[in-house]
Amino acid sequence: MTDSESTRIREFAARLTGADSSAWAATFAQVPRHHFVPSFYTMTGDGWKEVKNGDPEYLDGVYADTALTTQTDDKGIPNSSSSEPSLMLAMLDALNVQPGNSVFELGTGTGYNAALLCARLGDENVVSVDVDDELVGAARDRLARLGYSPTLAAGDGAAGYPGKAPYDRLIATARLRFIPRAFLEQSADGAVMVVPLGFGVARLTVTGTTEAHGHFMPLPAHFMPRRVESMAPRFAELETQEARPTTVNVADVLERLSFPMSLAMPDYTSCTWVDDDGTPSALGLWTGDGSTATATMTGKVRQIGPRRLWDELEQLAITFQDADGVSREDFGVTVTPNGQRVWYGAENGPSWALPAE
Ligand SMILES: C[S@@+](CC[C@H](N)C(=O)[O-])C[C@H]1O[C@@H](n2cnc3c(N)ncnc32)[C@H](O)[C@@H]1O
């Protein structure tokens, strides 16, 4: 490692962990992010540009507190990244690891988070799974070059990794739509789980292997979704549907209700159409089961599919009509053998069922 790299890492870890006394401070100073992110992509007017180690802007980029896109799919949509370091730290802090704890991670990505876990807990206690076998191979090499050999596997992390269960701690670094049943089954009694759900991160404690209860952390989080089969929006079919009026302020919706929407419709995607002068004219909304809705800024709604997404949104608008702002900490998650729900305010408050697996 060059002197300039060592200085960067020390300064980066101090900046990241300085204000609080995180038990992870020494670990962030020890594990070089640049080793796991030898290049990343930035969006320019001409599309994605790769920034490589050695490029003038590389070290500033890799030691900034930002998420870095490390891979895109064939449509140019990012499908792997090194997460924002302060968010990684907050999630690791929330995991509250104790010496000797075993940890399962969904989403190996670059291997950086797995390396931090290995440095803290020993690689015999770390298991990490990514759906992309090439990423797993690259992460394995990078980890090995620093002397770490956790258990890595390629596959859907929602199935956990039964071979090394039970786990004391479980962390996901891809956005989930529900708590995978395997996470509970492979948890030790009292295990702690820190998982992105919707546009937030939930911290749950497991009781036995069938129940978990927890709250959302205050921080916003926009993780890339766990990769699953999903349907494209059905905008063309909507053209033939009769429009109905809506009283919900379309412009306000995505802004104010985006977090509760991300829980009530955990895999929703949205888009906006704009006029020639750049003024938004309509909003599109869809979920992976093919449910699709559009609403014009003048309040005309069309919807199709198994779920009536705009009807659900109108219900949310009623539930949150008196809330000035929506705080993530006011939401919680309850998992029982009968199902999973996210709730607002209290377990018996307004709640939304999470989809079954
Ligand atoms: C934000 S990145 C992970 C960052 C990683 N923890 C790191 O430190 O670099 C999210 C990762 O989740 C992975 N992923 C998406 N769907 C998955 C699934 N079903 N099972 C396991 N991993 C998945 C992606 O391939 C991607 O690498």
PDB file of N, CA and C in Angstrom, residues 188-243:
ATOM      1  N   ALA A 188     -30.131 -18.022  15.608  1.00  0.00           N
ATOM      2  CA  ALA A 188     -30.072 -18.484  16.994  1.00  0.00           C
ATOM      3  C   ALA A 188     -31.137 -17.699  17.770  1.00  0.00           C
ATOM      4  N   ASP A 189     -31.616 -18.267  18.880  1.00  0.00           N
ATOM      5  CA  ASP A 189     -32.608 -17.549  19.683  1.00  0.00           C
ATOM      6  C   ASP A 189     -31.986 -16.215  20.127  1.00  0.00           C
ATOM      7  N   GLY A 190     -32.699 -15.118  19.961  1.00  0.00           N
ATOM      8  CA  GLY A 190     -32.179 -13.797  20.351  1.00  0.00           C
ATOM      9  C   GLY A 190     -31.310 -13.150  19.280  1.00  0.00           C
ATOM     10  N   ALA A 191     -31.231 -13.765  18.108  1.00  0.00           N
ATOM     11  CA  ALA A 191     -30.395 -13.199  17.043  1.00  0.00           C
ATOM     12  C   ALA A 191     -30.880 -11.800  16.656  1.00  0.00           C
ATOM     13  N   VAL A 192     -29.943 -10.985  16.164  1.00  0.00           N
ATOM     14  CA  VAL A 192     -30.276  -9.637  15.698  1.00  0.00           C
ATOM     15  C   VAL A 192     -30.142  -9.615  14.176  1.00  0.00           C
ATOM     16  N   MET A 193     -31.135  -8.977  13.546  1.00  0.00           N
ATOM     17  CA  MET A 193     -31.163  -8.873  12.088  1.00  0.00           C
ATOM     18  C   MET A 193     -31.197  -7.400  11.709  1.00  0.00           C
ATOM     19  N   VAL A 194     -30.384  -7.008  10.758  1.00  0.00           N
ATOM     20  CA  VAL A 194     -30.418  -5.622  10.262  1.00  0.00           C
ATOM     21  C   VAL A 194     -30.591  -5.698   8.749  1.00  0.00           C
ATOM     22  N   VAL A 195     -31.771  -5.296   8.281  1.00  0.00           N
ATOM     23  CA  VAL A 195     -32.097  -5.530   6.871  1.00  0.00           C
ATOM     24  C   VAL A 195     -32.793  -4.328   6.232  1.00  0.00           C
ATOM     25  N   PRO A 196     -32.391  -3.975   5.002  1.00  0.00           N
ATOM     26  CA  PRO A 196     -33.130  -2.933   4.286  1.00  0.00           C
ATOM     27  C   PRO A 196     -34.507  -3.461   3.865  1.00  0.00           C
ATOM     28  N   LEU A 197     -35.545  -2.734   4.251  1.00  0.00           N
ATOM     29  CA  LEU A 197     -36.926  -3.070   3.842  1.00  0.00           C
ATOM     30  C   LEU A 197     -37.502  -1.782   3.287  1.00  0.00           C
ATOM     31  N   GLY A 198     -38.017  -1.798   2.084  1.00  0.00           N
ATOM     32  CA  GLY A 198     -38.439  -0.541   1.480  1.00  0.00           C
ATOM     33  C   GLY A 198     -37.253   0.409   1.481  1.00  0.00           C
ATOM     34  N   PHE A 199     -37.543   1.710   1.693  1.00  0.00           N
ATOM     35  CA  PHE A 199     -36.457   2.698   1.686  1.00  0.00           C
ATOM     36  C   PHE A 199     -35.965   2.981   3.105  1.00  0.00           C
ATOM     37  N   GLY A 200     -35.904   1.944   3.927  1.00  0.00           N
ATOM     38  CA  GLY A 200     -35.396   2.103   5.276  1.00  0.00           C
ATOM     39  C   GLY A 200     -34.647   0.847   5.679  1.00  0.00           C
ATOM     40  N   VAL A 201     -34.131   0.871   6.913  1.00  0.00           N
ATOM     41  CA  VAL A 201     -33.421  -0.306   7.438  1.00  0.00           C
ATOM     42  C   VAL A 201     -34.095  -0.694   8.738  1.00  0.00           C
ATOM     43  N   ALA A 202     -34.510  -1.954   8.826  1.00  0.00           N
ATOM     44  CA  ALA A 202     -35.169  -2.433  10.040  1.00  0.00           C
ATOM     45  C   ALA A 202     -34.171  -3.239  10.868  1.00  0.00           C
ATOM     46  N   ARG A 203     -34.299  -3.069  12.186  1.00  0.00           N
ATOM     47  CA  ARG A 203     -33.476  -3.862  13.104  1.00  0.00           C
ATOM     48  C   ARG A 203     -34.432  -4.713  13.928  1.00  0.00           C
ATOM     49  N   LEU A 204     -34.293  -6.035  13.810  1.00  0.00           N
ATOM     50  CA  LEU A 204     -35.229  -6.932  14.486  1.00  0.00           C
ATOM     51  C   LEU A 204     -34.482  -7.877  15.416  1.00  0.00           C
ATOM     52  N   THR A 205     -35.181  -8.311  16.447  1.00  0.00           N
ATOM     53  CA  THR A 205     -34.650  -9.345  17.323  1.00  0.00           C
ATOM     54  C   THR A 205     -35.526 -10.579  17.152  1.00  0.00           C
ATOM     55  N   VAL A 206     -34.857 -11.715  17.004  1.00  0.00           N
ATOM     56  CA  VAL A 206     -35.576 -12.964  16.727  1.00  0.00           C
ATOM     57  C   VAL A 206     -35.867 -13.678  18.052  1.00  0.00           C
ATOM     58  N   THR A 207     -37.092 -14.208  18.167  1.00  0.00           N
ATOM     59  CA  THR A 207     -37.463 -15.011  19.324  1.00  0.00           C
ATOM     60  C   THR A 207     -37.758 -16.410  18.807  1.00  0.00           C
ATOM     61  N   GLY A 208     -37.068 -17.414  19.358  1.00  0.00           N
ATOM     62  CA  GLY A 208     -37.233 -18.772  18.828  1.00  0.00           C
ATOM     63  C   GLY A 208     -36.779 -18.758  17.369  1.00  0.00           C
ATOM     64  N   THR A 209     -37.488 -19.499  16.528  1.00  0.00           N
ATOM     65  CA  THR A 209     -37.122 -19.443  15.101  1.00  0.00           C
ATOM     66  C   THR A 209     -38.332 -19.070  14.251  1.00  0.00           C
ATOM     67  N   THR A 210     -39.366 -18.514  14.910  1.00  0.00           N
ATOM     68  CA  THR A 210     -40.569 -18.192  14.133  1.00  0.00           C
ATOM     69  C   THR A 210     -41.027 -16.753  14.297  1.00  0.00           C
ATOM     70  N   GLU A 211     -40.478 -16.027  15.275  1.00  0.00           N
ATOM     71  CA  GLU A 211     -40.978 -14.664  15.504  1.00  0.00           C
ATOM     72  C   GLU A 211     -39.837 -13.673  15.531  1.00  0.00           C
ATOM     73  N   ALA A 212     -40.119 -12.473  15.066  1.00  0.00           N
ATOM     74  CA  ALA A 212     -39.133 -11.389  15.166  1.00  0.00           C
ATOM     75  C   ALA A 212     -39.895 -10.080  15.291  1.00  0.00           C
ATOM     76  N   HIS A 213     -39.325  -9.169  16.074  1.00  0.00           N
ATOM     77  CA  HIS A 213     -39.966  -7.873  16.311  1.00  0.00           C
ATOM     78  C   HIS A 213     -38.909  -6.790  16.207  1.00  0.00           C
ATOM     79  N   GLY A 214     -39.264  -5.669  15.627  1.00  0.00           N
ATOM     80  CA  GLY A 214     -38.264  -4.612  15.554  1.00  0.00           C
ATOM     81  C   GLY A 214     -38.812  -3.313  15.026  1.00  0.00           C
ATOM     82  N   HIS A 215     -37.887  -2.354  14.909  1.00  0.00           N
ATOM     83  CA  HIS A 215     -38.205  -0.998  14.481  1.00  0.00           C
ATOM     84  C   HIS A 215     -37.328  -0.604  13.304  1.00  0.00           C
ATOM     85  N   PHE A 216     -37.739   0.453  12.642  1.00  0.00           N
ATOM     86  CA  PHE A 216     -36.886   1.022  11.597  1.00  0.00           C
ATOM     87  C   PHE A 216     -35.892   1.991  12.222  1.00  0.00           C
ATOM     88  N   MET A 217     -34.707   2.024  11.638  1.00  0.00           N
ATOM     89  CA  MET A 217     -33.693   2.984  12.059  1.00  0.00           C
ATOM     90  C   MET A 217     -34.022   4.331  11.396  1.00  0.00           C
ATOM     91  N   PRO A 218     -33.531   5.453  11.968  1.00  0.00           N
ATOM     92  CA  PRO A 218     -33.930   6.757  11.423  1.00  0.00           C
ATOM     93  C   PRO A 218     -33.404   7.044  10.025  1.00  0.00           C
ATOM     94  N   LEU A 219     -32.339   6.346   9.623  1.00  0.00           N
ATOM     95  CA  LEU A 219     -31.680   6.770   8.384  1.00  0.00           C
ATOM     96  C   LEU A 219     -32.388   6.305   7.119  1.00  0.00           C
ATOM     97  N   PRO A 220     -32.391   7.191   6.103  1.00  0.00           N
ATOM     98  CA  PRO A 220     -32.923   6.768   4.804  1.00  0.00           C
ATOM     99  C   PRO A 220     -31.951   5.786   4.159  1.00  0.00           C
ATOM    100  N   ALA A 221     -32.472   4.868   3.391  1.00  0.00           N
ATOM    101  CA  ALA A 221     -31.595   3.891   2.728  1.00  0.00           C
ATOM    102  C   ALA A 221     -32.244   3.504   1.410  1.00  0.00           C
ATOM    103  N   HIS A 222     -31.483   3.618   0.340  1.00  0.00           N
ATOM    104  CA  HIS A 222     -32.007   3.236  -0.980  1.00  0.00           C
ATOM    105  C   HIS A 222     -31.107   2.166  -1.566  1.00  0.00           C
ATOM    106  N   PHE A 223     -31.184   0.977  -0.983  1.00  0.00           N
ATOM    107  CA  PHE A 223     -30.368  -0.139  -1.480  1.00  0.00           C
ATOM    108  C   PHE A 223     -30.895  -0.640  -2.813  1.00  0.00           C
ATOM    109  N   MET A 224     -30.012  -1.270  -3.594  1.00  0.00           N
ATOM    110  CA  MET A 224     -30.531  -1.892  -4.806  1.00  0.00           C
ATOM    111  C   MET A 224     -31.363  -3.105  -4.401  1.00  0.00           C
ATOM    112  N   PRO A 225     -32.449  -3.371  -5.146  1.00  0.00           N
ATOM    113  CA  PRO A 225     -33.332  -4.448  -4.717  1.00  0.00           C
ATOM    114  C   PRO A 225     -32.695  -5.827  -4.864  1.00  0.00           C
ATOM    115  N   ARG A 226     -33.086  -6.732  -3.990  1.00  0.00           N
ATOM    116  CA  ARG A 226     -32.732  -8.133  -4.164  1.00  0.00           C
ATOM    117  C   ARG A 226     -33.249  -8.555  -5.536  1.00  0.00           C
ATOM    118  N   ARG A 227     -32.378  -9.219  -6.305  1.00  0.00           N
ATOM    119  CA  ARG A 227     -32.773  -9.580  -7.678  1.00  0.00           C
ATOM    120  C   ARG A 227     -33.758 -10.747  -7.664  1.00  0.00           C
ATOM    121  N   VAL A 228     -34.932 -10.499  -8.226  1.00  0.00           N
ATOM    122  CA  VAL A 228     -35.953 -11.548  -8.371  1.00  0.00           C
ATOM    123  C   VAL A 228     -36.617 -11.344  -9.728  1.00  0.00           C
ATOM    124  N   GLU A 229     -37.292 -12.378 -10.195  1.00  0.00           N
ATOM    125  CA  GLU A 229     -38.069 -12.252 -11.440  1.00  0.00           C
ATOM    126  C   GLU A 229     -39.164 -11.221 -11.219  1.00  0.00           C
ATOM    127  N   SER A 230     -39.344 -10.304 -12.160  1.00  0.00           N
ATOM    128  CA  SER A 230     -40.487  -9.411 -11.997  1.00  0.00           C
ATOM    129  C   SER A 230     -41.016  -8.990 -13.361  1.00  0.00           C
ATOM    130  N   MET A 231     -42.291  -8.555 -13.360  1.00  0.00           N
ATOM    131  CA  MET A 231     -42.934  -8.186 -14.624  1.00  0.00           C
ATOM    132  C   MET A 231     -42.684  -6.719 -14.939  1.00  0.00           C
ATOM    133  N   ALA A 232     -42.693  -6.407 -16.230  1.00  0.00           N
ATOM    134  CA  ALA A 232     -42.536  -5.010 -16.669  1.00  0.00           C
ATOM    135  C   ALA A 232     -43.868  -4.281 -16.460  1.00  0.00           C
ATOM    136  N   PRO A 233     -43.842  -2.948 -16.367  1.00  0.00           N
ATOM    137  CA  PRO A 233     -45.103  -2.204 -16.231  1.00  0.00           C
ATOM    138  C   PRO A 233     -45.970  -2.379 -17.480  1.00  0.00           C
ATOM    139  N   ARG A 234     -47.296  -2.297 -17.304  1.00  0.00           N
ATOM    140  CA  ARG A 234     -48.223  -2.567 -18.421  1.00  0.00           C
ATOM    141  C   ARG A 234     -48.845  -1.263 -18.918  1.00  0.00           C
ATOM    142  N   PHE A 235     -47.993  -0.286 -19.219  1.00  0.00           N
ATOM    143  CA  PHE A 235     -48.512   1.027 -19.608  1.00  0.00           C
ATOM    144  C   PHE A 235     -49.381   0.959 -20.869  1.00  0.00           C
ATOM    145  N   ALA A 236     -48.966   0.127 -21.848  1.00  0.00           N
ATOM    146  CA  ALA A 236     -49.712   0.081 -23.108  1.00  0.00           C
ATOM    147  C   ALA A 236     -51.154  -0.361 -22.844  1.00  0.00           C
ATOM    148  N   GLU A 237     -51.334  -1.384 -21.979  1.00  0.00           N
ATOM    149  CA  GLU A 237     -52.691  -1.886 -21.691  1.00  0.00           C
ATOM    150  C   GLU A 237     -53.547  -0.839 -20.990  1.00  0.00           C
ATOM    151  N   LEU A 238     -52.880   0.062 -20.249  1.00  0.00           N
ATOM    152  CA  LEU A 238     -53.638   1.067 -19.503  1.00  0.00           C
ATOM    153  C   LEU A 238     -54.357   2.042 -20.419  1.00  0.00           C
ATOM    154  N   GLU A 239     -53.794   2.207 -21.608  1.00  0.00           N
ATOM    155  CA  GLU A 239     -54.389   3.160 -22.560  1.00  0.00           C
ATOM    156  C   GLU A 239     -55.869   2.870 -22.791  1.00  0.00           C
ATOM    157  N   THR A 240     -56.242   1.578 -22.721  1.00  0.00           N
ATOM    158  CA  THR A 240     -57.625   1.206 -23.021  1.00  0.00           C
ATOM    159  C   THR A 240     -58.535   1.312 -21.782  1.00  0.00           C
ATOM    160  N   GLN A 241     -57.956   1.612 -20.629  1.00  0.00           N
ATOM    161  CA  GLN A 241     -58.760   1.665 -19.396  1.00  0.00           C
ATOM    162  C   GLN A 241     -59.437   3.030 -19.252  1.00  0.00           C
ATOM    163  N   GLU A 242     -60.611   2.989 -18.660  1.00  0.00           N
ATOM    164  CA  GLU A 242     -61.331   4.223 -18.328  1.00  0.00           C
ATOM    165  C   GLU A 242     -60.564   4.954 -17.211  1.00  0.00           C
ATOM    166  N   ALA A 243     -60.406   6.283 -17.333  1.00  0.00           N
ATOM    167  CA  ALA A 243     -59.731   7.034 -16.256  1.00  0.00           C
ATOM    168  C   ALA A 243     -60.746   7.441 -15.197  1.00  0.00           C
TER     169      ALA A 243
END
